[in-house]
Short mmCIF file of C-alpha atoms and ligand atoms in Angstrom, two decimals:
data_model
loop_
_atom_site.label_atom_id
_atom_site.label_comp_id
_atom_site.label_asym_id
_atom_site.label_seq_id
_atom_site.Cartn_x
_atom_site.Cartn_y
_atom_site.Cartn_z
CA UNK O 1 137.39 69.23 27.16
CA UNK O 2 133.85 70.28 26.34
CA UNK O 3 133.67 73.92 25.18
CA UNK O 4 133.17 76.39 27.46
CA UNK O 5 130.11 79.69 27.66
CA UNK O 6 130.52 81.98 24.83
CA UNK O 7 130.24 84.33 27.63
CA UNK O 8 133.65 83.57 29.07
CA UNK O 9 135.43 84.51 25.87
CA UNK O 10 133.34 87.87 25.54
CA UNK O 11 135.02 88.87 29.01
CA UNK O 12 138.51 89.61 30.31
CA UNK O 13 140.59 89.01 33.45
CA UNK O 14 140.65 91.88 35.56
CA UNK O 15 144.24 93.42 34.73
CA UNK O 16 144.33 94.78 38.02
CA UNK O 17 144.62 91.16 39.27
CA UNK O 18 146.45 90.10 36.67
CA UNK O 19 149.32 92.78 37.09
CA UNK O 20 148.99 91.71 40.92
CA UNK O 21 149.96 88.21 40.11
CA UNK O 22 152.85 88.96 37.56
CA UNK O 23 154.65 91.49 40.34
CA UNK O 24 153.75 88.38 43.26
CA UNK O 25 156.23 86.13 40.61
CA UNK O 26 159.24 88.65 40.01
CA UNK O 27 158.65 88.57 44.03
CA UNK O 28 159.28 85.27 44.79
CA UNK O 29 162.20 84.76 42.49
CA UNK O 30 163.28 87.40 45.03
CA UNK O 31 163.04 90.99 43.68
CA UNK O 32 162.04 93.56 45.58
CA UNK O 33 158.86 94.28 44.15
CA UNK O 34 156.96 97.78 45.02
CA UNK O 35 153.36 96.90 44.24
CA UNK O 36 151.52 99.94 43.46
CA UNK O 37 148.68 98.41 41.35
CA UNK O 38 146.12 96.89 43.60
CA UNK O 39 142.97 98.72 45.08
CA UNK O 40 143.24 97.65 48.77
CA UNK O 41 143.95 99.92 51.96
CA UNK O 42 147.29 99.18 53.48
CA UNK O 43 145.32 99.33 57.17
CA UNK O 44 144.03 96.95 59.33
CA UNK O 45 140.45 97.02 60.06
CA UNK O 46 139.75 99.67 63.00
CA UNK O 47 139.42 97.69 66.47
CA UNK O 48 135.79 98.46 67.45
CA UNK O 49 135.09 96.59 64.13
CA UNK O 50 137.10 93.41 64.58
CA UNK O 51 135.73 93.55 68.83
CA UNK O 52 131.80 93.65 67.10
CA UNK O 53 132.90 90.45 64.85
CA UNK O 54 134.19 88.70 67.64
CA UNK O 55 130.84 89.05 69.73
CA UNK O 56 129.22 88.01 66.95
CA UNK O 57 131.00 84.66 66.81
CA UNK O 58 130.78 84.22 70.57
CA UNK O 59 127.11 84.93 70.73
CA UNK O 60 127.04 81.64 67.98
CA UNK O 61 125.87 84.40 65.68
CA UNK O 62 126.41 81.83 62.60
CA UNK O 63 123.24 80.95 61.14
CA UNK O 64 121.93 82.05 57.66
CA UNK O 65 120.65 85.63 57.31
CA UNK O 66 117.56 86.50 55.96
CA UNK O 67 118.83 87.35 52.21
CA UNK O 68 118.66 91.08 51.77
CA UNK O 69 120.85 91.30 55.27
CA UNK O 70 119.96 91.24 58.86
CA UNK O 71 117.41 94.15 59.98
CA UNK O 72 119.82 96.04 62.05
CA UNK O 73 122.32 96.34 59.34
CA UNK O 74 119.68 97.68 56.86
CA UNK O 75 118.22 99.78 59.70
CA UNK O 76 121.92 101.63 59.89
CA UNK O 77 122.43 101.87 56.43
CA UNK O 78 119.10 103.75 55.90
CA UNK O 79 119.99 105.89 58.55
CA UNK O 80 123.67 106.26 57.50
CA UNK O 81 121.68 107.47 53.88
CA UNK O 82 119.71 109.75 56.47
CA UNK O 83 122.49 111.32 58.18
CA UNK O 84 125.45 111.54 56.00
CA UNK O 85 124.16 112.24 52.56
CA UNK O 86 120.29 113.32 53.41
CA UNK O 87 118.71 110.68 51.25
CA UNK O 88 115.37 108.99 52.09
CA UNK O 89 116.15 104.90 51.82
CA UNK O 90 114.11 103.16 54.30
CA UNK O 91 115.32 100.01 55.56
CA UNK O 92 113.38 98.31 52.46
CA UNK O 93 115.14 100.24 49.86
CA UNK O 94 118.41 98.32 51.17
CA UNK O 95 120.09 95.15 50.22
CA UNK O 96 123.16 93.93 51.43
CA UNK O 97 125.73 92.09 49.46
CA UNK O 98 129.00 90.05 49.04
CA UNK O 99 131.17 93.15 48.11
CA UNK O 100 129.79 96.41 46.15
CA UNK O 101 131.11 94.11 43.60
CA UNK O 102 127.96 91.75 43.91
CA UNK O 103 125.52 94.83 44.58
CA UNK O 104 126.62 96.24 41.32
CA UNK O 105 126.36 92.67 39.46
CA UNK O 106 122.87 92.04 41.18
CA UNK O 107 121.63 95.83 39.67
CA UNK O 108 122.88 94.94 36.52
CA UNK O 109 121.11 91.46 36.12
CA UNK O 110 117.95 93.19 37.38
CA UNK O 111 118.11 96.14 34.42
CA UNK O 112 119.70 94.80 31.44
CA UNK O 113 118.30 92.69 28.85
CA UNK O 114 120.64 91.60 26.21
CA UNK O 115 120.49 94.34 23.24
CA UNK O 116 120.32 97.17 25.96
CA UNK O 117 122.59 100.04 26.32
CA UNK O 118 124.66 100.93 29.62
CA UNK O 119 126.28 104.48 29.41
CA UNK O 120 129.85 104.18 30.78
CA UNK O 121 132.41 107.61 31.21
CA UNK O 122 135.84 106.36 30.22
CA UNK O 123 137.98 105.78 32.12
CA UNK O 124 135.70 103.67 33.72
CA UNK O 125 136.15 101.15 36.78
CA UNK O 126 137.40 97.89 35.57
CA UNK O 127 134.31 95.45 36.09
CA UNK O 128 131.74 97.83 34.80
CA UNK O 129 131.74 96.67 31.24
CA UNK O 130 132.60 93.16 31.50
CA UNK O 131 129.32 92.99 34.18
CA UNK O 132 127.54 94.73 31.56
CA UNK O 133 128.68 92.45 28.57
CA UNK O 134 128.13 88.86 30.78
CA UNK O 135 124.29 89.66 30.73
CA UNK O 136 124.61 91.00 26.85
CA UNK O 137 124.13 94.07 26.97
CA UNK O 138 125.86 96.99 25.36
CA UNK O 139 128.32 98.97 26.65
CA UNK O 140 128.75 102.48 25.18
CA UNK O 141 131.74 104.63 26.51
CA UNK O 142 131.47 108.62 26.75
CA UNK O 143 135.46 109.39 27.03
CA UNK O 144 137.06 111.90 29.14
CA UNK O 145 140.66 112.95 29.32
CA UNK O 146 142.81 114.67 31.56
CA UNK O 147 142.59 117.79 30.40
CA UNK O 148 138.48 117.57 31.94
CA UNK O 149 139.69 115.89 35.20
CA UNK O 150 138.45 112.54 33.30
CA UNK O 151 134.97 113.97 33.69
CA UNK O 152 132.29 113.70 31.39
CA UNK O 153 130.47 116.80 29.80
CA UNK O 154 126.37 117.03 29.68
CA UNK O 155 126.69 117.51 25.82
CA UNK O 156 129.16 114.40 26.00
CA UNK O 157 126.43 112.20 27.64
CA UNK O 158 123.85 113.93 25.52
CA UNK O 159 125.31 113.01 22.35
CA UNK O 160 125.97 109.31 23.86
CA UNK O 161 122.08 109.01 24.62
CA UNK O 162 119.70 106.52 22.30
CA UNK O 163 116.27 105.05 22.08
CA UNK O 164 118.10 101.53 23.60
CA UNK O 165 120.17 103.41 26.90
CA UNK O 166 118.75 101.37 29.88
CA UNK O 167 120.88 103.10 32.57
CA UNK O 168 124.22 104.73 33.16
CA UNK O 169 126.64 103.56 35.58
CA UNK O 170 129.98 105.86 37.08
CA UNK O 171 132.03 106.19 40.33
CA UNK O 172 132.98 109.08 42.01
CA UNK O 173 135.69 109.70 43.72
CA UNK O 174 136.20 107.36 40.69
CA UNK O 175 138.60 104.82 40.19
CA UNK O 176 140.72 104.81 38.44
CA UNK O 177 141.39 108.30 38.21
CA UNK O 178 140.73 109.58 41.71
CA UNK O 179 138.68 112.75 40.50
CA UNK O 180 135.63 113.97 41.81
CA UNK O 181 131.88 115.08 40.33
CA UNK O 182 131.37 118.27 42.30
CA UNK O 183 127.10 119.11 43.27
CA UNK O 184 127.38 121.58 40.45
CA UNK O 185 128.77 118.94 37.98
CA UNK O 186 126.51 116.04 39.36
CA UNK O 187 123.61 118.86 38.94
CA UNK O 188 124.27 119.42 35.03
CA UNK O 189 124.31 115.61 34.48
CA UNK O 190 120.93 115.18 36.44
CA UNK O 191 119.73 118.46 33.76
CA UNK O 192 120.51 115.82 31.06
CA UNK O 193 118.68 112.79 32.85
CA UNK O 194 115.62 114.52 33.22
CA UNK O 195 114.80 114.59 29.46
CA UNK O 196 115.78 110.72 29.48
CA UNK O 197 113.13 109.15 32.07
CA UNK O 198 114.31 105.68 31.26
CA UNK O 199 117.63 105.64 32.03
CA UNK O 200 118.50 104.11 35.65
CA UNK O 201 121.40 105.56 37.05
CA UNK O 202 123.79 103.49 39.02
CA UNK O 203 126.06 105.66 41.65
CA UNK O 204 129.17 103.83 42.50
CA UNK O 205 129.81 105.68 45.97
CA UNK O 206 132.54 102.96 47.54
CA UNK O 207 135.24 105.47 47.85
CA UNK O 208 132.63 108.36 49.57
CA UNK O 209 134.83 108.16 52.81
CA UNK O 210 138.24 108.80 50.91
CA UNK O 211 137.71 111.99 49.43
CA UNK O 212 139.74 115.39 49.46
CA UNK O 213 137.64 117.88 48.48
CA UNK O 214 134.50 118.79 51.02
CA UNK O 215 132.01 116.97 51.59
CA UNK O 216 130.22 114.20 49.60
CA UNK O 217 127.85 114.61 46.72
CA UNK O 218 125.84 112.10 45.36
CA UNK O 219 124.00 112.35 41.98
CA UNK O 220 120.28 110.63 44.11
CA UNK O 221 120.42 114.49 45.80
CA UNK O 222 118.16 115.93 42.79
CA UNK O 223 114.94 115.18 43.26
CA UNK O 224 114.25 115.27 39.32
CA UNK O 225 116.12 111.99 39.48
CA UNK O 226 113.98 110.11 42.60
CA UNK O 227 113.53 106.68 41.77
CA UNK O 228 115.86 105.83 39.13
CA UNK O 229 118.98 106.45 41.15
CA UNK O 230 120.66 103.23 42.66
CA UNK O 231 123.09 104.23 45.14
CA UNK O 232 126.00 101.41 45.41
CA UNK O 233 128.50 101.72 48.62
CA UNK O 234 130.10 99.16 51.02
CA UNK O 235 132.55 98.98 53.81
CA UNK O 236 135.84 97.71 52.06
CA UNK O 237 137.71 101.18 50.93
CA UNK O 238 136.42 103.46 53.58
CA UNK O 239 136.63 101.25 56.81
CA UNK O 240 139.45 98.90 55.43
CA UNK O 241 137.42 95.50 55.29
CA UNK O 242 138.28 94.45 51.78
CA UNK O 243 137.95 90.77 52.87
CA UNK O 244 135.05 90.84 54.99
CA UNK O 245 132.94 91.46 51.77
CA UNK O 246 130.21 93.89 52.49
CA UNK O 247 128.03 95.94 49.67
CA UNK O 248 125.32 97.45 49.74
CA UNK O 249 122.72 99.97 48.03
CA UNK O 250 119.99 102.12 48.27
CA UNK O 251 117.75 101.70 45.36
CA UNK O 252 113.94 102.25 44.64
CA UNK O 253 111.70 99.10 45.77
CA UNK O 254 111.12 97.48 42.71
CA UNK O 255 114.97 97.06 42.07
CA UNK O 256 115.79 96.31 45.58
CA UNK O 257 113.05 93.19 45.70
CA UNK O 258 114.89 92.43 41.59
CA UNK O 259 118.00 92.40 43.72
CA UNK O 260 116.72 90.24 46.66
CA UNK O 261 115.04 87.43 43.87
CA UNK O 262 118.46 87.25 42.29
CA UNK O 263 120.84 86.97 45.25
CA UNK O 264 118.68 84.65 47.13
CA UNK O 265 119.20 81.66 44.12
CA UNK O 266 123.34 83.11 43.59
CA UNK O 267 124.60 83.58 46.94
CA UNK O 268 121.43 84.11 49.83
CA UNK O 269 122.29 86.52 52.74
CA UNK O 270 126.14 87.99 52.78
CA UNK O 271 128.41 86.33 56.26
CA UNK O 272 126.63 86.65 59.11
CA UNK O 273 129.66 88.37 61.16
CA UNK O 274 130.50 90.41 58.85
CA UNK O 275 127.04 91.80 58.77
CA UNK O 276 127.45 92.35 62.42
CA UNK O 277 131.04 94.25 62.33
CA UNK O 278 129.39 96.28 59.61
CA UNK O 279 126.57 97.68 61.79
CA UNK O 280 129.57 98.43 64.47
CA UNK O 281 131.06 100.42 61.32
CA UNK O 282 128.02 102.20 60.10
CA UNK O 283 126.85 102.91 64.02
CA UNK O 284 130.37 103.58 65.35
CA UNK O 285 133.33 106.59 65.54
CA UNK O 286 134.35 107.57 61.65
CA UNK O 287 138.16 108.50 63.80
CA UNK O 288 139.90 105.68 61.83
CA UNK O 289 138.39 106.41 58.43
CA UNK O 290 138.87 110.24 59.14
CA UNK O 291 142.82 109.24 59.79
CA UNK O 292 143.20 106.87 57.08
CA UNK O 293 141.29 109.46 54.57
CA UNK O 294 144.13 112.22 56.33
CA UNK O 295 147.20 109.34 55.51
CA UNK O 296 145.80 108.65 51.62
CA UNK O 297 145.41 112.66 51.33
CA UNK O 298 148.99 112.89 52.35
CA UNK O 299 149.95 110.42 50.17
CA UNK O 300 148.75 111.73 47.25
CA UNK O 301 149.86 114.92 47.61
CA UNK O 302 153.30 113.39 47.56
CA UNK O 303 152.85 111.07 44.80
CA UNK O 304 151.63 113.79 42.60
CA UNK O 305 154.46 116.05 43.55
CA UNK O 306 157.06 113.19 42.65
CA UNK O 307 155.43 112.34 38.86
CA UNK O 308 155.19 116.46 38.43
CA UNK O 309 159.21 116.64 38.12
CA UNK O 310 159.13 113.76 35.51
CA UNK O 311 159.54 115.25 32.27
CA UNK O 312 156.94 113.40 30.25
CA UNK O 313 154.27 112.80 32.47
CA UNK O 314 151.07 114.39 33.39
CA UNK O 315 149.46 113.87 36.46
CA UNK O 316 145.99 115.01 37.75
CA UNK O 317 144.81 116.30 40.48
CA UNK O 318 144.33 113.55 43.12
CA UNK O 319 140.73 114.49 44.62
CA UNK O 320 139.55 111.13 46.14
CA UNK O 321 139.99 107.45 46.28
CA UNK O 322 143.57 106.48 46.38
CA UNK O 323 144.28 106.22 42.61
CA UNK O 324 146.70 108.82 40.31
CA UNK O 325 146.34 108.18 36.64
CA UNK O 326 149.09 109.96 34.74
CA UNK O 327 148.86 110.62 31.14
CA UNK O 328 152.60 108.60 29.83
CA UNK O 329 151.55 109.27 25.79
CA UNK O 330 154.77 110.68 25.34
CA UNK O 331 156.75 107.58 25.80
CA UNK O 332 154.78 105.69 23.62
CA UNK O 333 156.41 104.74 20.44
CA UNK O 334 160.01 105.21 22.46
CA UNK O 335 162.70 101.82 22.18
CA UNK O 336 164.70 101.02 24.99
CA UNK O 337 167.13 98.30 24.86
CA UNK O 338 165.26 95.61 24.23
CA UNK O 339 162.13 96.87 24.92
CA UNK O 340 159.48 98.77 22.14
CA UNK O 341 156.89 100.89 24.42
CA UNK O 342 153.90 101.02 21.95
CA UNK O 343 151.06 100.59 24.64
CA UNK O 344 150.55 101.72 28.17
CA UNK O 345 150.90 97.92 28.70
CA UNK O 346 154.54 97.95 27.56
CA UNK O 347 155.31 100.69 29.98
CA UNK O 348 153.96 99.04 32.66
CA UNK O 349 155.94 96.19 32.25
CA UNK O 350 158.96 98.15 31.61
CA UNK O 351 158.58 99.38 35.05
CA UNK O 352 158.15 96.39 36.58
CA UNK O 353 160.69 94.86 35.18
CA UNK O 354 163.57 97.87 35.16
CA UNK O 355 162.08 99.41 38.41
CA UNK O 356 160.41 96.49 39.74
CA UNK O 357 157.22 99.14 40.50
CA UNK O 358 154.04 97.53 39.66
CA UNK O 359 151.59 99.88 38.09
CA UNK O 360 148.39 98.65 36.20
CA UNK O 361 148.00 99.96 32.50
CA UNK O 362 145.01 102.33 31.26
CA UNK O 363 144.30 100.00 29.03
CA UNK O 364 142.39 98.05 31.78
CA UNK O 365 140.23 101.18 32.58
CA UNK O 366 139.46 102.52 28.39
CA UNK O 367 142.26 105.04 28.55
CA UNK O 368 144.86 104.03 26.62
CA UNK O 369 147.66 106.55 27.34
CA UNK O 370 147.62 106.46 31.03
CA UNK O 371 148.60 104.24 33.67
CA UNK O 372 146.77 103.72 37.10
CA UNK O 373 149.20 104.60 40.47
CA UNK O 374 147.62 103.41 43.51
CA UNK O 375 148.54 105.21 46.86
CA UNK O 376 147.59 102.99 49.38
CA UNK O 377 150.74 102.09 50.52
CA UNK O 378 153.37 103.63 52.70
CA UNK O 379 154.92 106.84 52.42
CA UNK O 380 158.23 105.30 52.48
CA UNK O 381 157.17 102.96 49.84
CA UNK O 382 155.43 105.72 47.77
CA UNK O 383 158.75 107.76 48.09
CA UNK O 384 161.21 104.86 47.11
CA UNK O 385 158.56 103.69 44.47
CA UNK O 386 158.60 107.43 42.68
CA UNK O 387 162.13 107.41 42.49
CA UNK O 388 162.61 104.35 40.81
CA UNK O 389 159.81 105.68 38.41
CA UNK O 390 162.06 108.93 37.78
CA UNK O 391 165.10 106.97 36.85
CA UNK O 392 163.50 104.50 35.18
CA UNK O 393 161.25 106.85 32.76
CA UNK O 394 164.65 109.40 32.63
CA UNK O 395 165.98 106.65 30.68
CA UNK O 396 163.51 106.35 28.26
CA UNK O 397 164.52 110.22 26.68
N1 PLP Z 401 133.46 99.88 42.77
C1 PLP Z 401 134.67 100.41 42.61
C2 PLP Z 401 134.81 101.71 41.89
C3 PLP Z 401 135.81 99.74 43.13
O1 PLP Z 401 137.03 100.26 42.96
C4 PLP Z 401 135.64 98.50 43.79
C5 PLP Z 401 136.80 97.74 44.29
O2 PLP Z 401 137.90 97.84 43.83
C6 PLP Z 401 134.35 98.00 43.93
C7 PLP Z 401 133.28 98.72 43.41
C8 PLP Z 401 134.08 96.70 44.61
O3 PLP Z 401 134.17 96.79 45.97
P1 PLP Z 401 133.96 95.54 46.93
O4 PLP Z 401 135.28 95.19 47.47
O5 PLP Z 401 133.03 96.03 47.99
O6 PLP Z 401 133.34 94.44 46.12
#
């Protein structure tokens, strides 16, 4: 075979999928298999959605879109910007995508050149640096632990700030760890970006809708920071439509037409229907994401309470998404049988294999000592899931 990219060795598999397709095989050779390690609500898309896509492919609504997304969705995103987070995108300063996944890749081949820096808080959301490594640039990490809430400091990205830092790129709620930038937090970060007037910063809002703690703050609030804040969302976490593959951002002009160029020789205008069930999301009742936020809140609550009477582990404060990431340093370097736990890796496997509870390791995420518990399952699941955790980690004394 003829040699592949250098690029594809510089980048890895995402582990979440990875750990995904390990627990699917212990599955099928018939274990019961709690999987606990994808990012995906459990919920069906709310009704009013599905009815709008249906329309959509009655009314032979099938054709190609113009590129940057049909008018009326960029229309309701601007005015969602308006109405739920006061910012000022007009429908121009929009650009639909395949996935926040795409809108994020799209920024990032619009920014980086190879050589260039991209600021990224550890631990960081799995794609971020391997995006940022495909189109050679940089990736520098500014790492927070649990005892900060895995939240970076203003000295922290102060000291992590050089002459080459194109832009800086974060999610919050955040996954993996579920915590949450308050206005005051967001505010010191913006004190720091105003002394650094080339740096571009990329807001990863996808989990805005699944958040526990008031209302949503985004870091493009300061004016200090008005136009060099891209502000990445989409419908998959908050209005369960994984599949249906809709991103989107608000982002000054000049990156939004970069965007538009890029996407219109990779992939052109995102599905036509799902464009349309998205406007029916953006125009329609929040009810179902209110209920689903309520259900992950719940859940949280109880998966945090379960992992606080494990002896070992320490668990944050769930604040947002639907992610827990427990600190599990202290059974690292602990032999079981025939198992050695030197990496969060090993422990995940241990679980899956003695508990059969899929987690994914911090590894994947720059955060070495932790593991990534996703709650967006049932409670009954969560509740049998913990418990195998408890016996299973018990063990390990
Ligand atoms: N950003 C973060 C922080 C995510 O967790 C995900 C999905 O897991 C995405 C972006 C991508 O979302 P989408 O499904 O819209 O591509």
């Amino acid at each position: 075979m003829q040699p592949l990219a250098d690029r594809i060795y510089q980048i890895n598999e995402p582990q979440t999928i990875a750990m995904a397709k390990l627990s699917r095989e212990l599955a099928a050779q018939g274990h019961d298999v709690i999987n606990l390690s994808l990012g995906e609500p459990d919920f069906p898309t709310p009704q009013h959605i599905k009815d709008a896509a249906k329309a959509a492919i009655d009314a032979n609504f099938s054709y190609y879109t113009p590129v940057a997304g049909i008018p009326e969705l960029r229309e309701a995103i601007s005015a969602k910007f308006k109405r739920e987070n006061n910012l000022d995108f007009a429908p121009a300063q929009t650009l639909v995508s395949t996935g926040a996944k795409q809108s994020i890749m799209n920024v990032i081949l619009a920014l980086i050149n190879p050589g260039d820096e991209v600021i990224i808080p550890t631990p960081y959301w799995v794609s971020y640096s391997e995006m940022v490594k495909l189109v050679g640039g940089v990736p520098v990490f500014v790492h927070a632990d649990i005892k900060q809430q895995y939240k970076i400091t203003p000295d922290q990205l102060t000291n992590s700030i050089t002459s080459k830092s194109k832009a800086f790129i974060f999610s919050s709620p955040c996954n993996p760890t579920g915590s949450v930038y308050t206005k005051y937090e967001l505010q010191q970060l913006a004190g720091v970006f105003e002394k650094h007037p080339g740096i571009t910063i990329i807001s990863d809002e996808i989990y805005e809708h699944i958040r526990f703690t008031g209302s949503h703050e985004s870091i493009a609030q300061f004016d200090s920071l008005k136009d060099r804040v891209v502000v990445v969302n989409g419908m998959s976490k908050g209005f369960a439509m994984t599949g249906w593959r809709i991103g989107y951002i608000g982002a000054p002009l000049a990156i939004v037409q970069a965007c538009e160029k890029i996407q219109g020789q990779f992939t052109s205008g995102t599905n036509s229907i799902a464009q349309k069930a998205a406007v029916a999301a953006l125009n329609g009742t929040m009810q179902p994401t209110e209920e689903m936020c309520a259900a992950y809140k719940r859940r949280g609550t109880l998966v945090k309470q379960a992992l606080d009477t494990i002896e070992g582990v320490v668990c944050n404060e769930p604040e947002g998404a639907f992610y827990v990431f427990p600190d599990i340093s202290r059974f690292l370097g602990v032999t079981y049988g025939s198992y050695t736990l030197t990496t969060a890796t090993d422990l995940c496997l241990y679980l899956l294999h003695e508990a059969h509870v899929s987690l994914v390791t911090g590894e994947a995420f720059g955060a070495p000592s932790c593991v990534r518990i996703s709650y967006a399952t049932s409670d009954a699941k969560l509740q049998d899931a913990m418990q195998r955790i408890h016996t299973s980690l018990n063990k390990l004394k």
